[in-house]
Coordinates of C-alpha atoms in Angstrom, one line a residue:
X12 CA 112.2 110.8 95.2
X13 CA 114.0 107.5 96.2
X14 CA 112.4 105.1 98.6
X15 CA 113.1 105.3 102.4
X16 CA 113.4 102.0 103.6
X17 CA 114.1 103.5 107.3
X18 CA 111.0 105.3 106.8
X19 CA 109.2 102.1 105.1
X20 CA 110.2 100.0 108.0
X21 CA 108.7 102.2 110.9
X22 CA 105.6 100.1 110.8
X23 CA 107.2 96.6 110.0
X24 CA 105.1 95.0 111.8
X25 CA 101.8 96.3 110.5
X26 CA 102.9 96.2 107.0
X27 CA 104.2 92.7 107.2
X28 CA 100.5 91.4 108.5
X29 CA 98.8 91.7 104.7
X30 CA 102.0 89.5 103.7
X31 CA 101.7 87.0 106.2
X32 CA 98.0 86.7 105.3
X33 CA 99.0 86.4 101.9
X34 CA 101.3 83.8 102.3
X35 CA 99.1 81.9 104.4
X36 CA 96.7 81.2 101.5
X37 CA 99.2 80.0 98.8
X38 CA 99.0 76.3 98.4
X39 CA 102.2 74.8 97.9
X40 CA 104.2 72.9 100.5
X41 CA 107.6 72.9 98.8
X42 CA 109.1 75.0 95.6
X43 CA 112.3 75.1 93.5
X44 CA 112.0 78.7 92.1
X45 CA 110.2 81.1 94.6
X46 CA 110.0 85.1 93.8
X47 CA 109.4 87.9 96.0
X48 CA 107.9 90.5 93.1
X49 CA 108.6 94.5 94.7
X50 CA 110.8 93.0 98.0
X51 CA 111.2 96.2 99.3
X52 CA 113.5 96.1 102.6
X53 CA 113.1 92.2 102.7
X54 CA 110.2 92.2 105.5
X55 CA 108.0 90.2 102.7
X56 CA 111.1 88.2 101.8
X57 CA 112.0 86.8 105.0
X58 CA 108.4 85.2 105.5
X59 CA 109.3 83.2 102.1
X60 CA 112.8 82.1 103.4
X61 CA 111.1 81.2 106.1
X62 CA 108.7 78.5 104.2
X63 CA 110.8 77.2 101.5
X64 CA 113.8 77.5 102.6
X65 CA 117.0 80.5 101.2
X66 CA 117.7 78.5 98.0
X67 CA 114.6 78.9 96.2
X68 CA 113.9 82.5 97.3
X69 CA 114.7 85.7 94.9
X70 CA 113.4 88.9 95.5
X71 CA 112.8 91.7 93.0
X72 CA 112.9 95.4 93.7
X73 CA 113.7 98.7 90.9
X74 CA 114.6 100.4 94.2
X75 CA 118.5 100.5 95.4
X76 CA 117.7 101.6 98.9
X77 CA 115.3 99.1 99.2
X78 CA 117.7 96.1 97.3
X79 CA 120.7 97.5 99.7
X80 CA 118.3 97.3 102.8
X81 CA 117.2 93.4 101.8
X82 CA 120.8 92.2 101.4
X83 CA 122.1 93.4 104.8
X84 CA 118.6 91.9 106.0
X85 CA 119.2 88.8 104.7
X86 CA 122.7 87.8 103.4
X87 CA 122.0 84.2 101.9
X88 CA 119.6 85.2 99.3
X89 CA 119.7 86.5 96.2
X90 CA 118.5 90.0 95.2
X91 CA 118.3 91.7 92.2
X92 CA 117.2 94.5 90.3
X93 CA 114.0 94.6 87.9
X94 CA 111.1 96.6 86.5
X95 CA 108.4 94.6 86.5
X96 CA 106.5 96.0 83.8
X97 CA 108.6 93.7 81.7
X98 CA 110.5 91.5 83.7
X99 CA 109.4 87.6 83.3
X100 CA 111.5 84.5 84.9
X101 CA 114.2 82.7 83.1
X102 CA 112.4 79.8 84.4
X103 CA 109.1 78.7 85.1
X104 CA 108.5 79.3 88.9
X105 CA 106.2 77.7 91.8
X106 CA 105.5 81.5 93.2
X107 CA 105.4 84.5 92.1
X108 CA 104.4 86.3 95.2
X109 CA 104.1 90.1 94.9
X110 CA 102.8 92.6 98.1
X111 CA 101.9 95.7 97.7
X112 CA 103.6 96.5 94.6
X113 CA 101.4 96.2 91.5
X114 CA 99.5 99.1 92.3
X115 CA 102.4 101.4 91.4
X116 CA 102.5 98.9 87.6
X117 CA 100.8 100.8 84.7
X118 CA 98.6 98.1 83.4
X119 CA 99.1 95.4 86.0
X120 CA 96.0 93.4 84.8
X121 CA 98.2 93.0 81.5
X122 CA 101.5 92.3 83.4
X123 CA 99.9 89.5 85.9
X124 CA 98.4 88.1 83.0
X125 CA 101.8 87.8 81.5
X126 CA 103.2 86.9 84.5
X127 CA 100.9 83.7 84.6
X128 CA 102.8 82.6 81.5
X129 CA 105.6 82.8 83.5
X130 CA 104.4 80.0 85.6
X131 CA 104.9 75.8 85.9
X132 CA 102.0 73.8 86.0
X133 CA 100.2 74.4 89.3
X134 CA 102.4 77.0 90.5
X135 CA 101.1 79.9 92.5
X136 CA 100.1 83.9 91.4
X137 CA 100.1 85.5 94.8
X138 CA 99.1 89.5 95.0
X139 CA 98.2 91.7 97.3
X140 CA 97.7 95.7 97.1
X141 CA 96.3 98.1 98.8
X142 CA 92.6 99.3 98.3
X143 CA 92.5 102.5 99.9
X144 CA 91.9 105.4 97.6
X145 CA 88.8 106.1 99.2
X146 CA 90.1 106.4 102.5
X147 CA 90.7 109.9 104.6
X148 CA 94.8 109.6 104.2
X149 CA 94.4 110.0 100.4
X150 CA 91.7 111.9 99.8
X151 CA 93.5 114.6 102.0
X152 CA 96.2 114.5 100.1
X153 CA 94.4 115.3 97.0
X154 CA 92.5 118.0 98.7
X155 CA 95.8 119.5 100.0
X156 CA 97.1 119.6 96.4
X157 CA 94.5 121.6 95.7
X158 CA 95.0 124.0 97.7
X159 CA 97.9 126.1 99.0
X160 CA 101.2 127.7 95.9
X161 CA 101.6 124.1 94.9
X162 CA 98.4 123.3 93.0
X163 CA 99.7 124.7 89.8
X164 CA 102.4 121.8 89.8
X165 CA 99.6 119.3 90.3
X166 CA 97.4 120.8 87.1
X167 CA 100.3 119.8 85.3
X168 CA 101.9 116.0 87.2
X169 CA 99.1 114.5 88.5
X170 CA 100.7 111.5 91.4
X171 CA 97.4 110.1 92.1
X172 CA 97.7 106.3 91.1
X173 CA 94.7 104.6 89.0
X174 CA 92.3 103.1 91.7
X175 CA 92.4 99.3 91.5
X176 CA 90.0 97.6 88.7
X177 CA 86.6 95.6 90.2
X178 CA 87.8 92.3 91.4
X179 CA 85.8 90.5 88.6
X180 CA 88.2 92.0 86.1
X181 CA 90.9 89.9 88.2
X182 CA 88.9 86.6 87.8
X183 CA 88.0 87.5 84.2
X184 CA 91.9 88.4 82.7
X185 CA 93.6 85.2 85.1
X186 CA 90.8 82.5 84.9
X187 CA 91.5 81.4 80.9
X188 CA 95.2 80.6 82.5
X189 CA 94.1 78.8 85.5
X190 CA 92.6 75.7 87.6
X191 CA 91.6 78.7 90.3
X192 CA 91.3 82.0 91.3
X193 CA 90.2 83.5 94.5
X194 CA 89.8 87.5 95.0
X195 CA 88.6 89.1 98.4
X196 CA 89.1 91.6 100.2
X197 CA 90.5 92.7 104.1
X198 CA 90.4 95.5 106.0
X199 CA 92.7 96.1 108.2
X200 CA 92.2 98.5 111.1
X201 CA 95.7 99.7 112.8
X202 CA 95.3 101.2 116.3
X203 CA 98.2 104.4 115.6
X204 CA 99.1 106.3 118.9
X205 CA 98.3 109.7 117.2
X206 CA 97.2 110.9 113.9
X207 CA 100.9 112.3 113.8
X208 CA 101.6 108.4 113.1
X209 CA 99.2 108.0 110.0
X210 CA 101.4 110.9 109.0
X211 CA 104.3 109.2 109.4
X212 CA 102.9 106.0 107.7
X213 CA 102.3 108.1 104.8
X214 CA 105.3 109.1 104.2
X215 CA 106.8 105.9 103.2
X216 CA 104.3 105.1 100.5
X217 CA 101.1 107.1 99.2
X218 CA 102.6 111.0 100.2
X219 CA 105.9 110.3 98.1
X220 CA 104.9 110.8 94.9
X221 CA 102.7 114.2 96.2
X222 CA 106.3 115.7 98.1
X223 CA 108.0 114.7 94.7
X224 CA 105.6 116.8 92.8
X225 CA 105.5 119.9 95.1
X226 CA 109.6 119.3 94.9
X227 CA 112.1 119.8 98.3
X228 CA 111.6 123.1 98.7
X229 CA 107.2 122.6 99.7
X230 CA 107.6 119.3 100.5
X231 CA 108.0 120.5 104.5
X232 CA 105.2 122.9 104.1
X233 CA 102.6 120.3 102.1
X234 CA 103.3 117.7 104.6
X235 CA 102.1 120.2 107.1
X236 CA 99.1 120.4 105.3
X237 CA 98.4 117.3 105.6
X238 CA 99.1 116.7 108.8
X239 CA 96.3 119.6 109.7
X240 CA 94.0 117.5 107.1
X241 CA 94.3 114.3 108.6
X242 CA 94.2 115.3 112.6
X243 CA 90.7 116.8 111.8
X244 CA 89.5 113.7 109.7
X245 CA 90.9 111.0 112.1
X246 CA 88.8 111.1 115.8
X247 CA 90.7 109.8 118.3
X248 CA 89.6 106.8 120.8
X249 CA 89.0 107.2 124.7
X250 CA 92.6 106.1 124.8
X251 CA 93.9 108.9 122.4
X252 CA 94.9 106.6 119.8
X253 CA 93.4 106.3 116.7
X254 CA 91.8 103.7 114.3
X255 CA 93.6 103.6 110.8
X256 CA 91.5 102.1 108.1
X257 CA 93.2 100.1 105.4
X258 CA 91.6 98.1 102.8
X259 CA 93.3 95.9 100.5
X260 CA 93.1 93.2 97.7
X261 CA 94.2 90.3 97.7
X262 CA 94.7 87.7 94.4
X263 CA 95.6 84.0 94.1
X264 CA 95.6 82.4 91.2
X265 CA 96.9 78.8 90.0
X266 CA 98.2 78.1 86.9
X267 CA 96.4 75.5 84.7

């Protein structure tokens, strides 16, 4: 199932905050080769532009919806296309900025550490993913594949991601490669105007994979399912909105 970048970019603004508080903690003040790791519709991109300038700026996607959506977004930078469970710079880089994309990298303590190597002196590792496995908007999604004719195709294509390793792990695999490295956490807690909205949230990240396994023809059904799931686990405030919870982690790290 492709990537909606319409549907990505209903909640720019919410999903843009964790990259602006991201970018805010990277300490460089000028760069020569800047990368934007899993661009996505160029939301995250345009806050690097923004700092150093178009020249330096690349972004990354394996996504042609999303590359297509980031070049009409911004036409003076260069975009291209890259798996990064292999991909390394041609050249050592000042930033290698990456949000919300290595949770969906088998292995992404191995490919940050390799990614380090990929760095100049003093240049920047800069992650940030999402935390939120725990939360009510994925653990209703595993209990609706549970239930309901679908389950069968989850016994056999399981789409839940690995949660994320401890944050020590992150300090122990980067620290032998660098002068510092700072983990924490935020949680971020979106007022939605209905639990319809979570819903919709969903669909442009954490439900694809579950419509892809239940396939076109359940997708409309499970997502209903879902929806019944998450209005009885989200209470709404006096003003009938709700509260959405989202945790995330975030990792800099700077190279020795």
């Amino acid at each position: 199932m492709a990537w909606s970048s319409a549907q990505y970019l209903k909640f720019e603004d919410e999903r843009t905050r964790p990259a602006r508080d991201l970018l805010d903690q990277v300490p460089l003040e000028s760069a020569e080769w800047v990368y934007d790791l899993g661009c996505g519709p160029g939301n995250s991109t345009e806050l690097l532009v923004a700092r150093f300038g178009a020249d330096p700026v690349i972004g990354l996607d394996s996504d042609p919806n999303m590359l297509a959506a980031a070049r009409s977004r911004l036409k003076g930078t260069h975009f291209i296309e890259a798996d990064l469970a292999t991909w390394q710079p041609p050249e050592p880089a000042d930033l290698l900025y990456a949000n919300a994309v290595f949770q969906w990298v088998p292995d992404h303590l191995s490919a940050l550490a390799r990614l380090m190597d990929g760095l100049r002196p003093g240049g920047v590792l800069a992650v940030q993913m999402p935390d939120n496995l725990q939360e009510p908007s994925h653990l209703a999604m595993e209990d609706a594949a549970r239930e309901g004719p679908w389950r069968a195709r989850f016994q056999v294509r399981n789409p839940k991601r690995d949660s994320l390793p401890a944050p020590s792990a992150y300090v122990e695999r980067l620290a032998p490669k660098s002068s510092r490295v700072d983990v924490w956490h935020t949680i971020y807690n979106h007022p939605m105007p209905n639990t319809d909205a979570v819903v919709e949230w969903m669909k442009g990240t954490g439900l694809r994979p579950y419509l892809e396994t239940v396939g076109s023809e359940q997708a409309e059904a499970f997502t209903e399912a879902y929806r019944k799931r998450i209005a009885a686990l989200y209470t709404p405030m006096a003003d009938g909105r709700v509260l959405f919870r989202f945790p995330r982690l975030f990792v800099v790290a700077v190279k020795a």
